[in-house]
PDB file of C-alpha atoms and ligand atoms in Angstrom:
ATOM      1  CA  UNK U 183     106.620-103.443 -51.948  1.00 98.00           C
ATOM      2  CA  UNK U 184     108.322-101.818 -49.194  1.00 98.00           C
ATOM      3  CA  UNK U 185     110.873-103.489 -46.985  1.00 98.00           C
ATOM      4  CA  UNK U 186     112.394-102.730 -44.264  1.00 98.00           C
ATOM      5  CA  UNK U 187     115.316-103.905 -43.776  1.00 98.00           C
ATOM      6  CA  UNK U 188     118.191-104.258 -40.234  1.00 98.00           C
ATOM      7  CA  UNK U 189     121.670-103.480 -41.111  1.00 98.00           C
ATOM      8  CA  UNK U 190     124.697-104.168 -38.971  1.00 98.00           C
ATOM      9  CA  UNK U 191     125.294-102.290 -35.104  1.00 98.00           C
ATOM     10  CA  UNK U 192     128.598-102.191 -35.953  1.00 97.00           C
ATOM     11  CA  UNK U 193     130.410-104.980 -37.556  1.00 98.00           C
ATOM     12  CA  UNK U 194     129.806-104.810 -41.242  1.00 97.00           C
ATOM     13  CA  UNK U 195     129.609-108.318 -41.684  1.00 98.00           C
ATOM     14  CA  UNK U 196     126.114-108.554 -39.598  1.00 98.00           C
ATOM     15  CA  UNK U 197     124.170-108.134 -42.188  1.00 98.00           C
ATOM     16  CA  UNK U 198     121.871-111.336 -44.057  1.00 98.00           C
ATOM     17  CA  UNK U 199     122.603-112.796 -47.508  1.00 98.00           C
ATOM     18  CA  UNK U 200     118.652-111.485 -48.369  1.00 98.00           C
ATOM     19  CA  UNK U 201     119.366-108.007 -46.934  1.00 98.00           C
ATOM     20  CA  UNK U 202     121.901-107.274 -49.938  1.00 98.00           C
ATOM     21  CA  UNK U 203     119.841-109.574 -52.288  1.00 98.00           C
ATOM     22  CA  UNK U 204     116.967-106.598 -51.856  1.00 98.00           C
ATOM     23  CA  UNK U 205     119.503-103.713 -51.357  1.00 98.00           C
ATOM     24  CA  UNK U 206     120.518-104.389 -54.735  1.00 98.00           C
ATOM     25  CA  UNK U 207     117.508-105.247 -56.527  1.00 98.00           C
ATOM     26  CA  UNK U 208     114.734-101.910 -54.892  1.00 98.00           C
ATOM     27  CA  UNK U 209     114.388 -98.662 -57.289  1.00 98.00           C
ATOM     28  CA  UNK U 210     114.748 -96.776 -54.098  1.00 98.00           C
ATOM     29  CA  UNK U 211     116.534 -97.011 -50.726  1.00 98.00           C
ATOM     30  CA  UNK U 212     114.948 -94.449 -47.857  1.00 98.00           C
ATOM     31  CA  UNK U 213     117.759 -94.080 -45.227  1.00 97.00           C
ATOM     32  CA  UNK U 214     118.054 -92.311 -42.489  1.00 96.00           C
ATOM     33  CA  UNK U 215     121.426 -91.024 -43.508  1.00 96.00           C
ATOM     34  CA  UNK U 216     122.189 -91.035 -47.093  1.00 96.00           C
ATOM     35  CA  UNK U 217     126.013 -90.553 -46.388  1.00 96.00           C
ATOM     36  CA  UNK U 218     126.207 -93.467 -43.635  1.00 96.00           C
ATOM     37  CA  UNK U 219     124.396 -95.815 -45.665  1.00 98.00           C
ATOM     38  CA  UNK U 220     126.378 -95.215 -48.876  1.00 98.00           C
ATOM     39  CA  UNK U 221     129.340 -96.736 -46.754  1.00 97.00           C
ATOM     40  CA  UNK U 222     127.395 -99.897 -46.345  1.00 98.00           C
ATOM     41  CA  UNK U 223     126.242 -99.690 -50.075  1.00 98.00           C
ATOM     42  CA  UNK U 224     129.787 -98.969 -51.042  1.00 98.00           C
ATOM     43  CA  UNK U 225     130.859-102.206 -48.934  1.00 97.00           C
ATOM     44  CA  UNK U 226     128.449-104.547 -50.783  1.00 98.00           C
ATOM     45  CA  UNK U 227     128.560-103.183 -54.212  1.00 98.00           C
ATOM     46  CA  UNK U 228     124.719-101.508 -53.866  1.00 98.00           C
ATOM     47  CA  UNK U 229     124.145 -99.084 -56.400  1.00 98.00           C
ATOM     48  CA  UNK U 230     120.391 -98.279 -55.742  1.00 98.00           C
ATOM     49  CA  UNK U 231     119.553 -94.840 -55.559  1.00 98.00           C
ATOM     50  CA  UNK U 232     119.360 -93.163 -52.161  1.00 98.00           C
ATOM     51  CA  UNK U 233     116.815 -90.667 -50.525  1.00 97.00           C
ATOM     52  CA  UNK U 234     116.902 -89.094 -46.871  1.00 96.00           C
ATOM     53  CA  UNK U 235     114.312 -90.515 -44.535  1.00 94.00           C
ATOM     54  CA  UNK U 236     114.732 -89.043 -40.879  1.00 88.00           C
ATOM     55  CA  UNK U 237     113.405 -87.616 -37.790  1.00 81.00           C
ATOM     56  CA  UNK U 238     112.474 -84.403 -38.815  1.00 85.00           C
ATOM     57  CA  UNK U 239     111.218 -85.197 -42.464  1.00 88.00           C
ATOM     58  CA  UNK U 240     109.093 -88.434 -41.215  1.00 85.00           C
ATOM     59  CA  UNK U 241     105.878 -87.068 -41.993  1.00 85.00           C
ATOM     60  CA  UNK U 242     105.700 -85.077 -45.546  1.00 91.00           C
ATOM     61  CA  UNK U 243     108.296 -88.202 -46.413  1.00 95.00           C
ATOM     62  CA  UNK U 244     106.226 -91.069 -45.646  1.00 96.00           C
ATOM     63  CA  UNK U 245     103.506 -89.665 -48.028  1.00 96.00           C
ATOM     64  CA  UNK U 246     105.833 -88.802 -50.878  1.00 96.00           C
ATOM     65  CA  UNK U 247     106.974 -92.677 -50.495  1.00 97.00           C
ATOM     66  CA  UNK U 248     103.697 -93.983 -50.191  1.00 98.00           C
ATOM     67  CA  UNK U 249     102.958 -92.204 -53.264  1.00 97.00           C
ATOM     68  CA  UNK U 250     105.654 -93.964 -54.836  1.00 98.00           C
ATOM     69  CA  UNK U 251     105.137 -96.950 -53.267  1.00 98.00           C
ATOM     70  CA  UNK U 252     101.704 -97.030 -54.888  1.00 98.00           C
ATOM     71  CA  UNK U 253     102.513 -96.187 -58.017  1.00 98.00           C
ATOM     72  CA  UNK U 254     104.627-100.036 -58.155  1.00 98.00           C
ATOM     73  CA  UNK U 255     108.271 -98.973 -56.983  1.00 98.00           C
ATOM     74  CA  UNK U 256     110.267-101.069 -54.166  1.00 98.00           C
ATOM     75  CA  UNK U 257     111.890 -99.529 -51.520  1.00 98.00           C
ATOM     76  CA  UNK U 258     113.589-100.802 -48.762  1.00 98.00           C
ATOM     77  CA  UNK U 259     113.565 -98.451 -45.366  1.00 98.00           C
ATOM     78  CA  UNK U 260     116.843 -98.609 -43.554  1.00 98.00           C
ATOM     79  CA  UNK U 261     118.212 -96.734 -40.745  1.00 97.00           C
ATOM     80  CA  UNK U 262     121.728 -95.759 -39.459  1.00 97.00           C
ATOM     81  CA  UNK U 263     122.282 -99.087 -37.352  1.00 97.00           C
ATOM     82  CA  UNK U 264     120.293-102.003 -36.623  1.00 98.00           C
ATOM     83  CA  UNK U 265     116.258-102.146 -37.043  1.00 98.00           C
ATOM     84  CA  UNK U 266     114.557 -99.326 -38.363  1.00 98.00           C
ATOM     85  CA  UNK U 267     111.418 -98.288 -36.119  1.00 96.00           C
ATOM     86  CA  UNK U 268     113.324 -99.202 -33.041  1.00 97.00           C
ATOM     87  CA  UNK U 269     114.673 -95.931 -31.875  1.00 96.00           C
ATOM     88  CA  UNK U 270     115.472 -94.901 -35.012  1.00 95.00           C
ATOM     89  CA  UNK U 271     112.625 -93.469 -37.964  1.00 94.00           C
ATOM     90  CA  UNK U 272     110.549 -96.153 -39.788  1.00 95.00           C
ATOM     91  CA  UNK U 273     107.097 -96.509 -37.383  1.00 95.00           C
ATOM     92  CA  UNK U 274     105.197 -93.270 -39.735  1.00 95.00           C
ATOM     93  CA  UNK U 275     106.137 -94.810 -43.248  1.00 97.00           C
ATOM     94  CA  UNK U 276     105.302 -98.231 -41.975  1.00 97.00           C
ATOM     95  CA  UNK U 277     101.703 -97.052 -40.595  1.00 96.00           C
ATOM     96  CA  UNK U 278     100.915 -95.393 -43.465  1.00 97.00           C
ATOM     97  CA  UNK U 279     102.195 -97.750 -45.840  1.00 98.00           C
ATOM     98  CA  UNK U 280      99.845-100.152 -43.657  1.00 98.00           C
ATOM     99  CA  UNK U 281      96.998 -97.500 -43.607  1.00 98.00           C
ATOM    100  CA  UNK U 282      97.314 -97.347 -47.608  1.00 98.00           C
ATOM    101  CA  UNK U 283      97.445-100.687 -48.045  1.00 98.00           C
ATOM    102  CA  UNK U 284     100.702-101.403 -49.293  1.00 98.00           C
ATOM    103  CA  UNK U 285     102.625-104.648 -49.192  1.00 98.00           C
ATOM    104  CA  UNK U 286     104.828-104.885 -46.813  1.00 98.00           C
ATOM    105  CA  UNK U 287     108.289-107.475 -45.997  1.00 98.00           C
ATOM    106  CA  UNK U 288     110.351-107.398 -43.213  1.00 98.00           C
ATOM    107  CA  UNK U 289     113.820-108.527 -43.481  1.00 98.00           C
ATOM    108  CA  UNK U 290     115.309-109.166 -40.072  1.00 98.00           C
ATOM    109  CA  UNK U 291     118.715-108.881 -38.667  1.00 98.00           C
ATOM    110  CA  UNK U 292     120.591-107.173 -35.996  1.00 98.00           C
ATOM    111  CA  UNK U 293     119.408-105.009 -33.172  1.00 98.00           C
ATOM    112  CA  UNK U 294     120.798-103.969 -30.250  1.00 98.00           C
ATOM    113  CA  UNK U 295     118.314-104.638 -27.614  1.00 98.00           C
ATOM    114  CA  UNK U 296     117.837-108.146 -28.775  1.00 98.00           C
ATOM    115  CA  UNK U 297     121.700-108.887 -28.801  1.00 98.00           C
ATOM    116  CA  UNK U 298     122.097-107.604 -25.772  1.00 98.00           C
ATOM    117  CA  UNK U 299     119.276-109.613 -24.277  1.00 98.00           C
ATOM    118  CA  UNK U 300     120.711-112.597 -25.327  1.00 98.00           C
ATOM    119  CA  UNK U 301     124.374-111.837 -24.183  1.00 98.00           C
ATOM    120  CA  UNK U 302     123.510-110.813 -20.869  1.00 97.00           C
ATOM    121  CA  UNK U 303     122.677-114.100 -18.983  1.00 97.00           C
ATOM    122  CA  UNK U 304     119.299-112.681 -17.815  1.00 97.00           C
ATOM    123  CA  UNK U 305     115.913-114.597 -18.159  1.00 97.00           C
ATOM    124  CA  UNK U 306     114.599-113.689 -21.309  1.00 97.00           C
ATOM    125  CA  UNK U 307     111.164-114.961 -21.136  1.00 96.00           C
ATOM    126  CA  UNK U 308     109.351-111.872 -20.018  1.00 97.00           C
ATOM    127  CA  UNK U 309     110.951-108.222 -21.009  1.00 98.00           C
ATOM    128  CA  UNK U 310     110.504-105.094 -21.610  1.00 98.00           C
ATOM    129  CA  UNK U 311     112.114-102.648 -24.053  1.00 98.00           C
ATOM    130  CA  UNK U 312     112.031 -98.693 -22.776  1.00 98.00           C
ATOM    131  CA  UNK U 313     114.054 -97.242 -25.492  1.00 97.00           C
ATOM    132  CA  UNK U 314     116.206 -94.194 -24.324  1.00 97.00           C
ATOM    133  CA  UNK U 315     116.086 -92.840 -20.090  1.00 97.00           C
ATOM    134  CA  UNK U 316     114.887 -89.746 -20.174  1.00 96.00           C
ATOM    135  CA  UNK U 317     117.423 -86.895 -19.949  1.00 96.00           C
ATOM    136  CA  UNK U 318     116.164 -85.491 -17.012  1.00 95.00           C
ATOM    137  CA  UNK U 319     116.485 -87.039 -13.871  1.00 95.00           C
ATOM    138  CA  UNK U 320     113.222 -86.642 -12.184  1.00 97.00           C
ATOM    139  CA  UNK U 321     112.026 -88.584 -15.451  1.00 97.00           C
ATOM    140  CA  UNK U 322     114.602 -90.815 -15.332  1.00 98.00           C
ATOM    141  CA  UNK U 323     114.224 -91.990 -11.845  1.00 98.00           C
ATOM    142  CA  UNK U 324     110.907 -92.439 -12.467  1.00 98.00           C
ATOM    143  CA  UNK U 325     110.818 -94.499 -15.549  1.00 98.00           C
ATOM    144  CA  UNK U 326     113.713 -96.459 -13.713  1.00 98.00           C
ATOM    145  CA  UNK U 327     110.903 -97.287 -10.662  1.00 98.00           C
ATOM    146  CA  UNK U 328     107.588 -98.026 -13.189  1.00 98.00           C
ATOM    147  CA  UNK U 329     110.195-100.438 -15.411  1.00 98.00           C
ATOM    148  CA  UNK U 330     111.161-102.001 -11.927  1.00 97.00           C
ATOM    149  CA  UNK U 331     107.687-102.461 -10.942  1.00 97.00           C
ATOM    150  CA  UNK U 332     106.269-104.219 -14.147  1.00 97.00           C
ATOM    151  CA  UNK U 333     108.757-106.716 -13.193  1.00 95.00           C
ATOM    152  CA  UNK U 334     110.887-109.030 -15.571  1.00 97.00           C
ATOM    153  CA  UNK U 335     114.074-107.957 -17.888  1.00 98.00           C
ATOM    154  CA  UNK U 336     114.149-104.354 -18.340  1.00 98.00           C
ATOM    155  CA  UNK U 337     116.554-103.084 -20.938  1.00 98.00           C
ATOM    156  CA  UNK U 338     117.356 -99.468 -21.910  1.00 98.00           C
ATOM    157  CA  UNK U 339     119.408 -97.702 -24.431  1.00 98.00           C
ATOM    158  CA  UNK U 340     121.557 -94.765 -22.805  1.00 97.00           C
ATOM    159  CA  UNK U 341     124.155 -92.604 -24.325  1.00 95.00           C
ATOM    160  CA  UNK U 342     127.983 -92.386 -23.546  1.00 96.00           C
ATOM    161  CA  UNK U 343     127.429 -88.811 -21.602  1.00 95.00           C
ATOM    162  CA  UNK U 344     124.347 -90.134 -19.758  1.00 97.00           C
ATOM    163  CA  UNK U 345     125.588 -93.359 -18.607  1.00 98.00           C
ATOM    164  CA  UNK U 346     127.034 -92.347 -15.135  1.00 98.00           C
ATOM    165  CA  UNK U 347     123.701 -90.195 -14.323  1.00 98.00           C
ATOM    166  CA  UNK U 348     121.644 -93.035 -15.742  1.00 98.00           C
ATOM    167  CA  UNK U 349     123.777 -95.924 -13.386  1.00 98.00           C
ATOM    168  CA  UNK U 350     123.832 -93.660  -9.957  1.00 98.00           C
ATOM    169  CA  UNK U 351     120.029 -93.165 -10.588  1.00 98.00           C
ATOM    170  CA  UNK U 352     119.504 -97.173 -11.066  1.00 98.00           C
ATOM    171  CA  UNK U 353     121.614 -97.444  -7.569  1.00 98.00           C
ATOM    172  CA  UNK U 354     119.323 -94.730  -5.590  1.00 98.00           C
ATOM    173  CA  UNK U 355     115.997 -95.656  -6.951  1.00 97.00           C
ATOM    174  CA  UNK U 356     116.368 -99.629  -6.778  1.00 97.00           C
ATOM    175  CA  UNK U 357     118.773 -99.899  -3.584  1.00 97.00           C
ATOM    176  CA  UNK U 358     121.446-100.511  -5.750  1.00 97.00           C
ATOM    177  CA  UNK U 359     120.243-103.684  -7.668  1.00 97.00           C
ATOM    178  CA  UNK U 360     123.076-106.068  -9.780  1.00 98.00           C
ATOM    179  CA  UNK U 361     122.634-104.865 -13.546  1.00 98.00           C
ATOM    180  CA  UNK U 362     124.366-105.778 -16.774  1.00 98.00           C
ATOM    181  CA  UNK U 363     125.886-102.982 -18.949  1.00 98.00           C
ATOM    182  CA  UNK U 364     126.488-104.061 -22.233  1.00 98.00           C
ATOM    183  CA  UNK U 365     128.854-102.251 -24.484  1.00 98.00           C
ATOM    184  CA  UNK U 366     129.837-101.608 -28.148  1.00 98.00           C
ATOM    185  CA  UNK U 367     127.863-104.695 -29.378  1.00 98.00           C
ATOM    186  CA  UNK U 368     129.686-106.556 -32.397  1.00 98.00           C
ATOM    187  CA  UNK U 369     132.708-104.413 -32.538  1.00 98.00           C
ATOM    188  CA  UNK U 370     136.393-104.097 -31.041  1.00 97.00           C
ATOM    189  CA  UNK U 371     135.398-103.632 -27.982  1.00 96.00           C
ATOM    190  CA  UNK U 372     132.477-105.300 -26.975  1.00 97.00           C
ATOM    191  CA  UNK U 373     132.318-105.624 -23.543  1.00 97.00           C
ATOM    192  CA  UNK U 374     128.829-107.385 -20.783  1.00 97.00           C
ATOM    193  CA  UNK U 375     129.800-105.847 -17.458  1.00 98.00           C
ATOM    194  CA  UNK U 376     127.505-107.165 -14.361  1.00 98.00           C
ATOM    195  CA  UNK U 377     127.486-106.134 -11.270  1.00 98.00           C
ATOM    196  CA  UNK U 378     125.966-104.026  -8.693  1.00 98.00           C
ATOM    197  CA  UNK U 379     124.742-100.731  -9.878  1.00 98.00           C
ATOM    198  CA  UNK U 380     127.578 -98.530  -7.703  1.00 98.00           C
ATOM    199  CA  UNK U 381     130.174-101.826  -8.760  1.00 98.00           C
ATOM    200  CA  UNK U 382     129.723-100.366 -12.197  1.00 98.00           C
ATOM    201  CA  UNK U 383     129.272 -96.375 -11.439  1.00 98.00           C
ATOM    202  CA  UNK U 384     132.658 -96.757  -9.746  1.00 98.00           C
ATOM    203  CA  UNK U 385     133.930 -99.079 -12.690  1.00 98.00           C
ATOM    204  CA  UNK U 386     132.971 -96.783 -15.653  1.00 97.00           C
ATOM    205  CA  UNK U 387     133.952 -93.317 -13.365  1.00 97.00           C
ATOM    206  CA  UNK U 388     137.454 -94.820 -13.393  1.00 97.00           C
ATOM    207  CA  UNK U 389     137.322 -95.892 -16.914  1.00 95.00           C
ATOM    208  CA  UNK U 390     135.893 -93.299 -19.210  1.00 94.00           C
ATOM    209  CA  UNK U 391     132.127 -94.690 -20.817  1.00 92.00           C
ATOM    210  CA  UNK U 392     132.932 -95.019 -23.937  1.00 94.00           C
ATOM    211  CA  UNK U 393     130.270 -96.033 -27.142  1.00 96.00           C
ATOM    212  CA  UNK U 394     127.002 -97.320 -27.515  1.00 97.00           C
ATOM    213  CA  UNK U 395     125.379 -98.982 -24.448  1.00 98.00           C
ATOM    214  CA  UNK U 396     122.770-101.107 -23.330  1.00 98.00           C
ATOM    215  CA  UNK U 397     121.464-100.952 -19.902  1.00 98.00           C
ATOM    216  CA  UNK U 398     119.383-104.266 -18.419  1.00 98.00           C
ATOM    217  CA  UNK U 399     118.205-105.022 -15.279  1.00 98.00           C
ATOM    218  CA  UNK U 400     115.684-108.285 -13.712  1.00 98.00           C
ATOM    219  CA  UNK U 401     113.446-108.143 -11.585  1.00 96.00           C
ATOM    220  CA  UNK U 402     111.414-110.792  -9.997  1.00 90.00           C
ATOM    221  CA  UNK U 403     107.854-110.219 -10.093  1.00 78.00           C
TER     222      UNK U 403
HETATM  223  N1  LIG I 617     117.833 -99.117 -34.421  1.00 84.53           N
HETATM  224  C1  LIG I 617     118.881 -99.493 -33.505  1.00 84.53           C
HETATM  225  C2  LIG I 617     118.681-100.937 -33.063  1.00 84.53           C
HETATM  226  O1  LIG I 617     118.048-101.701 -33.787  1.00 84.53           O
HETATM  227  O2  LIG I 617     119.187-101.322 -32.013  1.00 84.53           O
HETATM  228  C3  LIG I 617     118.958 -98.533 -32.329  1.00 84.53           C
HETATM  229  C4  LIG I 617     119.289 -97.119 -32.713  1.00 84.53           C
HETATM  230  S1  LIG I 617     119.386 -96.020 -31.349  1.00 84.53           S
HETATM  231  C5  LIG I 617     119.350 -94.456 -32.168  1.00 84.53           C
HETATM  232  C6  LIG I 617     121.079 -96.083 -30.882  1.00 84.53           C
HETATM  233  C7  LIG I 617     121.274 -96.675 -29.495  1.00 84.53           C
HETATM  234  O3  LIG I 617     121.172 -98.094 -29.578  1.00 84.53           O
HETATM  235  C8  LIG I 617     122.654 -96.409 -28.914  1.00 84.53           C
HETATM  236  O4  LIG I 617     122.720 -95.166 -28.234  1.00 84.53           O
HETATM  237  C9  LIG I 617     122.819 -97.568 -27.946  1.00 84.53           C
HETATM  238  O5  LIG I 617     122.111 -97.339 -26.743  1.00 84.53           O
HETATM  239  C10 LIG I 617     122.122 -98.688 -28.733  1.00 84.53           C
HETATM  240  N2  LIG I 617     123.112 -99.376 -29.586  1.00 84.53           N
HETATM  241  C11 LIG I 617     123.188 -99.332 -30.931  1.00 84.53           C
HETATM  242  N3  LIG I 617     124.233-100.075 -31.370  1.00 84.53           N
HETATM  243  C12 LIG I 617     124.824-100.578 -30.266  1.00 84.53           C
HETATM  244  C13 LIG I 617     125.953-101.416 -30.060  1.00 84.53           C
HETATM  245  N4  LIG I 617     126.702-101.842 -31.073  1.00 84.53           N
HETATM  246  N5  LIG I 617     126.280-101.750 -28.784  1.00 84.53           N
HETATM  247  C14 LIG I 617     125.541-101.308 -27.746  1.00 84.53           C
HETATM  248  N6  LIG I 617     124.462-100.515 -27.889  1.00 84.53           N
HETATM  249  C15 LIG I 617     124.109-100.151 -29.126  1.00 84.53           C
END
């Protein structure tokens, strides 16, 4: 059986009662980084074995787990923070593991797009997830426009040293729209920040951007 399994964003204590239940119990645990998940294990007293499971591996990795996966072992798929697959390694072993026919179990928990979907205030009947903004900014701009156009919630990830480019881009492309920034989800210093897209430029240009952050924006449609 192979699980995959959400561990915390950032507080430790985000994770489900079943997550550890499994964590403890699979022969094998594929993480994305052995060292950061070893702090979790470390945490809740998980001694399964770990193996390395990440970007650049994904392919030749997925088989030599599906292999093992066949042959009757658990393993549970986890990545560095939140859902695996979503922005983070996970979709090749879970298509082949599909494609071989292996049984699959999904144990749910944190992510960051959903909890800042549901902290922001905006409707969340129709949205749309667009991972990362694309470093440059004649991609950016333009993924910023085609989000705005399919219309409803629009949420992005961005980084710390992208967020000002990312926010004066939103303001030029959209006529400066109101947006929600939402930062360091589940820790010290989680902050939602609304306002117009130069509001928060100016905001976060004063005050150094500084974590993990979650860009959303609605638009009627
Ligand atoms: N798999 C993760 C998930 O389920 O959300 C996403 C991993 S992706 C590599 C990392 C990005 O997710 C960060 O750069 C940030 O945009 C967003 N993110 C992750 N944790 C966050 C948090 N605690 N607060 C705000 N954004 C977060």
């Amino acid at each position: 059986m192979l699980y995959i399994v959400s561990t915390p964003i950032g507080n430790m204590k985000d994770i489900t009662l079943r997550a550890i239940d499994v964590l403890k119990s699979v022969d094998l645990i594929a993480a994305e980084d052995t060292r950061h998940t070893g702090v979790l294990c470390k945490e809740y007293g998980i001694t399964a074995p770990l193996t390395s499971y990440y970007d650049h591996n994904e392919s030749g990795k997925s088989r030599e787990l599906v292999e093992q996966l066949k042959a009757g072992k658990n393993i549970a798929l986890v990545s560095d923070a939140g859902t695996p697959g979503i922005n983070d390694p996970g979709y090749r072993l879970v298509s082949l593991a599909k494609a071989e026919g292996v049984e699959m179990c999904v144990i749910p928990g944190a992510c960051a797009v959903i909890a800042a979907l549901s902290l922001s205030a905006l409707p969340t009947d129709r949205f749309a997830f667009y991972g990362f903004l694309p470093v440059k900014s004649g991609a950016r701009r333009k993924k910023i426009l085609q989000a705005a156009e399919a219309g409803g919630t629009a949420i992005f990830y961005e980084s710390t040293h992208r967020l000002l480019k990312a926010l004066k881009d939103i303001e030029d492309v959209l006529h400066d729209p109101v947006i929600t920034v939402a930062r360091e989800l589940t820790k010290k210093f989680e902050e939602r920040r609304d306002g117009k897209a130069s509001e928060l430029l100016a905001h976060f240009t004063a005050h150094k951007p500084l974590g993990e952050f979650v860009i959303l924006f609605h638009i009627e449609s």
